[in-house]
Amino acid sequence: MSDEQARVKPSGVWATAVGVARVRALETEREDALFRDPLAQAFAAAGGLWPSSPLPDDEAARRRRLAVSFSIVIRTKFLDDLLRQASASGVRQVVLLGAGMDSRAFRIDWPEGTRLFEVDTAAPLDFKAAVLRQERAVPRCERISVAVDLREDWPGALAAAGHDPAVPTVWIAEGLLIYLPEDAVELLLARISGLSAVGSRMGLTLGSRGVIERFGTDAAPGSAASMWVSEMPDDPVGWLAGHGWEADSHTLRERAAAYGRPMSTPPRREEQPGGLISAVRR
């Protein structure tokens, strides 16, 4: 049986990872792209999302889709920069939680000795592996897939795969926490903190306050927004300090302007603490 025949069709939360790949593929085609992801189109095509579907006719749905796509582009650039900064500081251990179709193992120039762990359930990892074989993709670091549900004993699975909690790690949870209830978010962060040596780094994306009301209330069944369940705390910096992290919070608008891709619409309300988080373990 060929990889294409054996490939499991994306479904549920992990299907949103293919949608993220579609957005990254579209960004990669731009002359002024904020990043290049040469594998994104292959992931999107394998999941049936390439060529890209036209924008919805409904104006509200169209605005929502464009807003979500824009946020994916900005957060990708933000976390790319964070990972490069962590590498420059000497961190050689990377963990991508809910890795989905993330291709950073293949598209970032990692320093020698970098070990990158991709943690996700078996279905998306198997789907991804089939596409990577098809594309004959070669990682630029030691890449280790860890098939485990984040609701289970993923720290044990990560340890069995070779993660060393005694040395610094850079953790990425991109587009993940918004799908988890608050108690699961707290448990995830407690587990991350327990596995993080001093000097570890972390990059998080959090659902901004009110995003579920604005995007999820009338979201189509099965869409990403229909599965969102949690937003960031009122004080994300203080929240992370309670877990032993020194954090900085950035808004999407702020980072977009810094990247030369400013948002064209004025803020609809007073700017709240942002959902793009960088943190250091002290």
Short mmCIF file of C-alpha atoms in Angstrom, two decimals:
data_model
loop_
_atom_site.label_atom_id
_atom_site.label_comp_id
_atom_site.label_asym_id
_atom_site.label_seq_id
_atom_site.Cartn_x
_atom_site.Cartn_y
_atom_site.Cartn_z
CA MET A 1 0.00 0.00 0.00
CA SER A 2 1.37 3.44 -0.91
CA ASP A 3 1.74 6.30 1.58
CA GLU A 4 -1.08 8.12 -0.19
CA GLN A 5 -3.44 5.13 0.12
CA ALA A 6 -2.53 4.56 3.77
CA ARG A 7 -2.80 8.21 4.78
CA VAL A 8 -5.50 8.87 7.38
CA LYS A 9 -7.84 11.73 6.54
CA PRO A 10 -7.41 14.67 8.94
CA SER A 11 -10.22 14.99 11.47
CA GLY A 12 -11.03 16.72 14.74
CA VAL A 13 -8.59 19.15 16.33
CA TRP A 14 -5.55 17.88 14.48
CA ALA A 15 -7.20 18.65 11.14
CA THR A 16 -6.70 22.31 12.02
CA ALA A 17 -2.94 21.70 11.67
CA VAL A 18 -3.48 21.12 7.94
CA GLY A 19 -5.35 24.42 7.78
CA VAL A 20 -2.36 26.10 9.42
CA ALA A 21 -0.12 24.52 6.77
CA ARG A 22 -2.36 26.01 4.06
CA VAL A 23 -1.89 29.48 5.57
CA ARG A 24 1.87 28.99 5.76
CA ALA A 25 1.95 27.82 2.15
CA LEU A 26 0.13 30.97 1.04
CA GLU A 27 2.55 33.15 3.02
CA THR A 28 5.51 31.32 1.49
CA GLU A 29 4.30 32.35 -2.00
CA ARG A 30 4.45 36.06 -1.15
CA GLU A 31 7.44 38.09 -2.30
CA ASP A 32 7.57 39.76 1.11
CA ALA A 33 7.02 36.53 3.08
CA LEU A 34 7.83 36.74 6.79
CA PHE A 35 9.04 33.12 6.62
CA ARG A 36 9.41 30.33 4.06
CA ASP A 37 7.90 26.91 4.70
CA PRO A 38 8.66 24.73 1.67
CA LEU A 39 6.78 21.72 3.09
CA ALA A 40 3.56 23.55 3.93
CA GLN A 41 2.01 23.15 0.48
CA ALA A 42 2.63 19.38 0.51
CA PHE A 43 0.89 19.06 3.90
CA ALA A 44 -2.05 21.17 2.73
CA ALA A 45 -2.37 19.23 -0.53
CA ALA A 46 -2.26 15.87 1.26
CA GLY A 47 -5.06 17.09 3.52
CA GLY A 48 -7.21 18.27 0.61
CA LEU A 49 -6.70 21.99 1.26
CA TRP A 50 -4.60 22.88 -1.78
CA PRO A 51 -5.16 24.65 -4.11
CA SER A 52 -6.61 26.97 -1.53
CA SER A 53 -10.38 27.29 -1.37
CA PRO A 54 -11.93 30.69 -2.21
CA LEU A 55 -12.92 33.05 0.57
CA PRO A 56 -16.49 32.68 1.88
CA ASP A 57 -19.21 34.87 0.34
CA ASP A 58 -20.47 35.86 3.77
CA GLU A 59 -18.64 39.03 4.77
CA ALA A 60 -18.42 38.19 8.48
CA ALA A 61 -17.09 34.69 7.74
CA ARG A 62 -14.62 36.18 5.28
CA ARG A 63 -13.30 38.65 7.87
CA ARG A 64 -12.95 35.89 10.44
CA ARG A 65 -10.98 33.68 8.08
CA LEU A 66 -8.66 36.50 7.08
CA ALA A 67 -8.13 37.46 10.73
CA VAL A 68 -7.27 33.90 11.75
CA SER A 69 -4.91 33.52 8.79
CA PHE A 70 -3.19 36.79 9.67
CA SER A 71 -2.72 35.68 13.27
CA ILE A 72 -1.16 32.38 12.13
CA VAL A 73 1.40 34.23 10.00
CA ILE A 74 2.38 36.63 12.79
CA ARG A 75 2.60 33.93 15.46
CA THR A 76 4.74 31.74 13.17
CA LYS A 77 7.24 34.56 12.70
CA PHE A 78 7.18 35.35 16.43
CA LEU A 79 7.97 31.76 17.43
CA ASP A 80 10.58 31.33 14.69
CA ASP A 81 12.44 34.31 16.16
CA LEU A 82 12.08 32.95 19.69
CA LEU A 83 13.54 29.59 18.67
CA ARG A 84 16.50 31.23 16.94
CA GLN A 85 17.15 33.38 20.00
CA ALA A 86 17.01 30.32 22.25
CA SER A 87 19.49 28.51 20.00
CA ALA A 88 21.79 31.54 20.04
CA SER A 89 21.71 31.45 23.86
CA GLY A 90 22.93 27.84 23.80
CA VAL A 91 19.71 25.85 24.17
CA ARG A 92 20.00 22.61 22.18
CA GLN A 93 16.81 20.83 23.25
CA VAL A 94 13.50 21.75 21.61
CA VAL A 95 10.02 20.39 22.36
CA LEU A 96 7.06 21.16 20.10
CA LEU A 97 3.84 20.30 21.95
CA GLY A 98 0.95 19.46 19.63
CA ALA A 99 3.45 19.62 16.77
CA GLY A 100 0.92 19.05 13.98
CA MET A 101 2.39 19.95 10.58
CA ASP A 102 5.18 22.08 12.04
CA SER A 103 8.22 21.81 9.76
CA ARG A 104 10.73 23.79 11.81
CA ALA A 105 12.98 20.74 12.09
CA PHE A 106 13.39 21.01 8.31
CA ARG A 107 13.38 24.74 7.61
CA ILE A 108 15.43 26.35 10.41
CA ASP A 109 19.24 26.24 10.40
CA TRP A 110 19.79 24.56 13.76
CA PRO A 111 23.16 24.54 15.54
CA GLU A 112 24.99 21.24 15.71
CA GLY A 113 23.78 19.05 18.55
CA THR A 114 20.17 20.26 18.51
CA ARG A 115 17.56 17.63 19.40
CA LEU A 116 13.97 18.46 18.48
CA PHE A 117 11.05 16.46 19.91
CA GLU A 118 7.68 16.58 18.15
CA VAL A 119 4.92 15.57 20.56
CA ASP A 120 1.49 14.74 19.17
CA THR A 121 -0.94 11.87 18.82
CA ALA A 122 -0.17 9.03 16.41
CA ALA A 123 -2.64 10.03 13.67
CA PRO A 124 -1.12 13.42 12.77
CA LEU A 125 2.42 12.11 13.20
CA ASP A 126 1.70 9.18 10.84
CA PHE A 127 0.07 11.52 8.31
CA LYS A 128 3.05 13.83 8.54
CA ALA A 129 5.55 11.00 8.18
CA ALA A 130 3.88 9.86 4.96
CA VAL A 131 4.14 13.35 3.46
CA LEU A 132 7.75 13.73 4.59
CA ARG A 133 8.66 10.44 2.91
CA GLN A 134 6.90 11.55 -0.25
CA GLU A 135 8.84 14.83 -0.23
CA ARG A 136 12.10 13.11 0.76
CA ALA A 137 12.51 15.74 3.43
CA VAL A 138 15.70 15.73 5.49
CA PRO A 139 15.69 17.39 8.94
CA ARG A 140 18.41 19.88 9.85
CA CYS A 141 18.70 18.56 13.41
CA GLU A 142 18.04 15.34 15.29
CA ARG A 143 14.25 15.01 15.03
CA ILE A 144 12.38 12.68 17.39
CA SER A 145 8.65 11.98 17.10
CA VAL A 146 6.82 11.22 20.35
CA ALA A 147 3.36 9.75 19.78
CA VAL A 148 1.31 10.45 22.89
CA ASP A 149 -1.90 12.25 23.82
CA LEU A 150 -1.21 15.39 25.86
CA ARG A 151 -4.01 14.33 28.20
CA GLU A 152 -1.94 11.26 29.13
CA ASP A 153 1.55 10.75 30.57
CA TRP A 154 3.40 12.69 27.91
CA PRO A 155 6.29 13.59 30.28
CA GLY A 156 6.97 9.86 30.65
CA ALA A 157 6.86 9.35 26.89
CA LEU A 158 9.14 12.34 26.38
CA ALA A 159 11.64 11.00 28.92
CA ALA A 160 11.59 7.59 27.22
CA ALA A 161 12.38 9.33 23.92
CA GLY A 162 15.50 10.89 25.45
CA HIS A 163 14.50 14.31 26.78
CA ASP A 164 16.85 15.48 29.54
CA PRO A 165 15.17 17.77 32.11
CA ALA A 166 18.55 18.62 33.65
CA VAL A 167 19.52 20.80 30.69
CA PRO A 168 17.59 23.79 29.29
CA THR A 169 14.73 23.20 26.87
CA VAL A 170 12.85 25.56 24.61
CA TRP A 171 9.15 24.68 24.64
CA ILE A 172 6.64 25.69 21.98
CA ALA A 173 2.87 25.42 22.40
CA GLU A 174 1.53 27.08 19.26
CA GLY A 175 -2.20 27.19 18.62
CA LEU A 176 -2.67 24.53 21.29
CA LEU A 177 -3.86 25.93 24.61
CA ILE A 178 -7.04 27.45 23.18
CA TYR A 179 -8.33 23.90 22.56
CA LEU A 180 -7.75 22.79 26.17
CA PRO A 181 -9.99 23.52 29.18
CA GLU A 182 -8.43 25.68 31.87
CA ASP A 183 -7.60 22.80 34.23
CA ALA A 184 -5.78 21.00 31.40
CA VAL A 185 -3.84 24.18 30.58
CA GLU A 186 -2.77 24.46 34.24
CA LEU A 187 -1.67 20.82 34.30
CA LEU A 188 0.26 21.21 31.05
CA LEU A 189 2.10 24.26 32.34
CA ALA A 190 2.88 22.57 35.66
CA ARG A 191 4.36 19.61 33.79
CA ILE A 192 6.41 21.86 31.50
CA SER A 193 7.73 23.75 34.51
CA GLY A 194 8.69 20.52 36.26
CA LEU A 195 10.77 19.47 33.26
CA SER A 196 12.50 22.84 32.74
CA ALA A 197 16.01 23.55 33.97
CA VAL A 198 17.00 27.12 34.74
CA GLY A 199 17.57 28.93 31.45
CA SER A 200 14.81 27.11 29.62
CA ARG A 201 12.67 29.14 27.23
CA MET A 202 9.01 28.93 26.30
CA GLY A 203 6.84 30.31 23.53
CA LEU A 204 3.06 30.22 23.91
CA THR A 205 0.10 31.45 21.95
CA LEU A 206 -2.98 32.18 24.05
CA GLY A 207 -6.50 33.01 22.96
CA SER A 208 -7.03 36.72 23.61
CA ARG A 209 -9.85 37.78 25.91
CA GLY A 210 -13.18 37.72 24.06
CA VAL A 211 -11.95 35.77 21.05
CA ILE A 212 -14.32 32.86 21.65
CA GLU A 213 -17.31 35.21 21.78
CA ARG A 214 -16.20 37.04 18.63
CA PHE A 215 -15.19 34.02 16.54
CA GLY A 216 -16.67 30.90 18.13
CA THR A 217 -20.29 31.82 18.79
CA ASP A 218 -21.51 31.27 15.23
CA ALA A 219 -18.55 29.22 13.96
CA ALA A 220 -19.32 26.40 11.55
CA PRO A 221 -19.37 22.93 13.16
CA GLY A 222 -15.97 21.29 12.82
CA SER A 223 -14.17 24.57 12.19
CA ALA A 224 -11.22 25.55 14.36
CA ALA A 225 -13.17 28.27 16.17
CA SER A 226 -15.96 25.84 17.04
CA MET A 227 -13.47 23.85 19.15
CA TRP A 228 -11.97 26.75 21.10
CA VAL A 229 -12.62 26.48 24.84
CA SER A 230 -10.14 28.65 26.77
CA GLU A 231 -8.72 32.16 26.71
CA MET A 232 -5.68 33.65 28.37
CA PRO A 233 -5.75 34.88 31.98
CA ASP A 234 -6.32 38.57 32.64
CA ASP A 235 -2.66 38.81 33.70
CA PRO A 236 -0.66 36.25 31.68
CA VAL A 237 2.69 37.58 32.93
CA GLY A 238 1.64 37.21 36.56
CA TRP A 239 0.14 33.80 35.84
CA LEU A 240 3.44 32.55 34.42
CA ALA A 241 5.43 34.14 37.25
CA GLY A 242 3.46 31.92 39.61
CA HIS A 243 4.85 28.93 37.72
CA GLY A 244 8.44 30.20 37.90
CA TRP A 245 8.70 31.93 34.51
CA GLU A 246 9.73 35.49 33.68
CA ALA A 247 7.47 36.34 30.76
CA ASP A 248 6.81 39.06 28.22
CA SER A 249 3.40 39.47 26.64
CA HIS A 250 2.98 40.84 23.11
CA THR A 251 -0.12 41.74 21.15
CA LEU A 252 -0.68 40.62 17.60
CA ARG A 253 -0.98 44.25 16.53
CA GLU A 254 2.34 45.16 18.14
CA ARG A 255 4.26 42.28 16.56
CA ALA A 256 2.63 42.76 13.16
CA ALA A 257 3.76 46.39 13.09
CA ALA A 258 7.28 45.37 14.15
CA TYR A 259 7.42 42.90 11.25
CA GLY A 260 6.35 45.49 8.69
CA ARG A 261 2.92 43.90 8.28
CA PRO A 262 0.74 46.35 10.27
CA MET A 263 -2.94 45.63 10.83
CA SER A 264 -5.07 47.86 8.64
CA THR A 265 -8.03 48.03 11.00
CA PRO A 266 -8.02 50.25 14.10
CA PRO A 267 -8.38 48.54 17.49
CA ARG A 268 -12.04 47.99 18.38
CA ARG A 269 -11.35 48.28 22.10
CA GLU A 270 -8.54 49.18 24.48
CA GLU A 271 -5.57 46.92 23.87
CA GLN A 272 -5.50 44.03 26.35
CA PRO A 273 -2.43 41.98 27.34
CA GLY A 274 -1.34 40.05 24.28
CA GLY A 275 -1.55 36.38 23.48
CA LEU A 276 2.00 35.98 22.15
CA ILE A 277 4.16 34.96 25.09
CA SER A 278 7.90 34.55 25.43
CA ALA A 279 9.25 33.34 28.77
CA VAL A 280 12.49 32.30 30.52
CA ARG A 281 12.77 29.87 33.42
CA ARG A 282 14.51 31.53 36.37
#
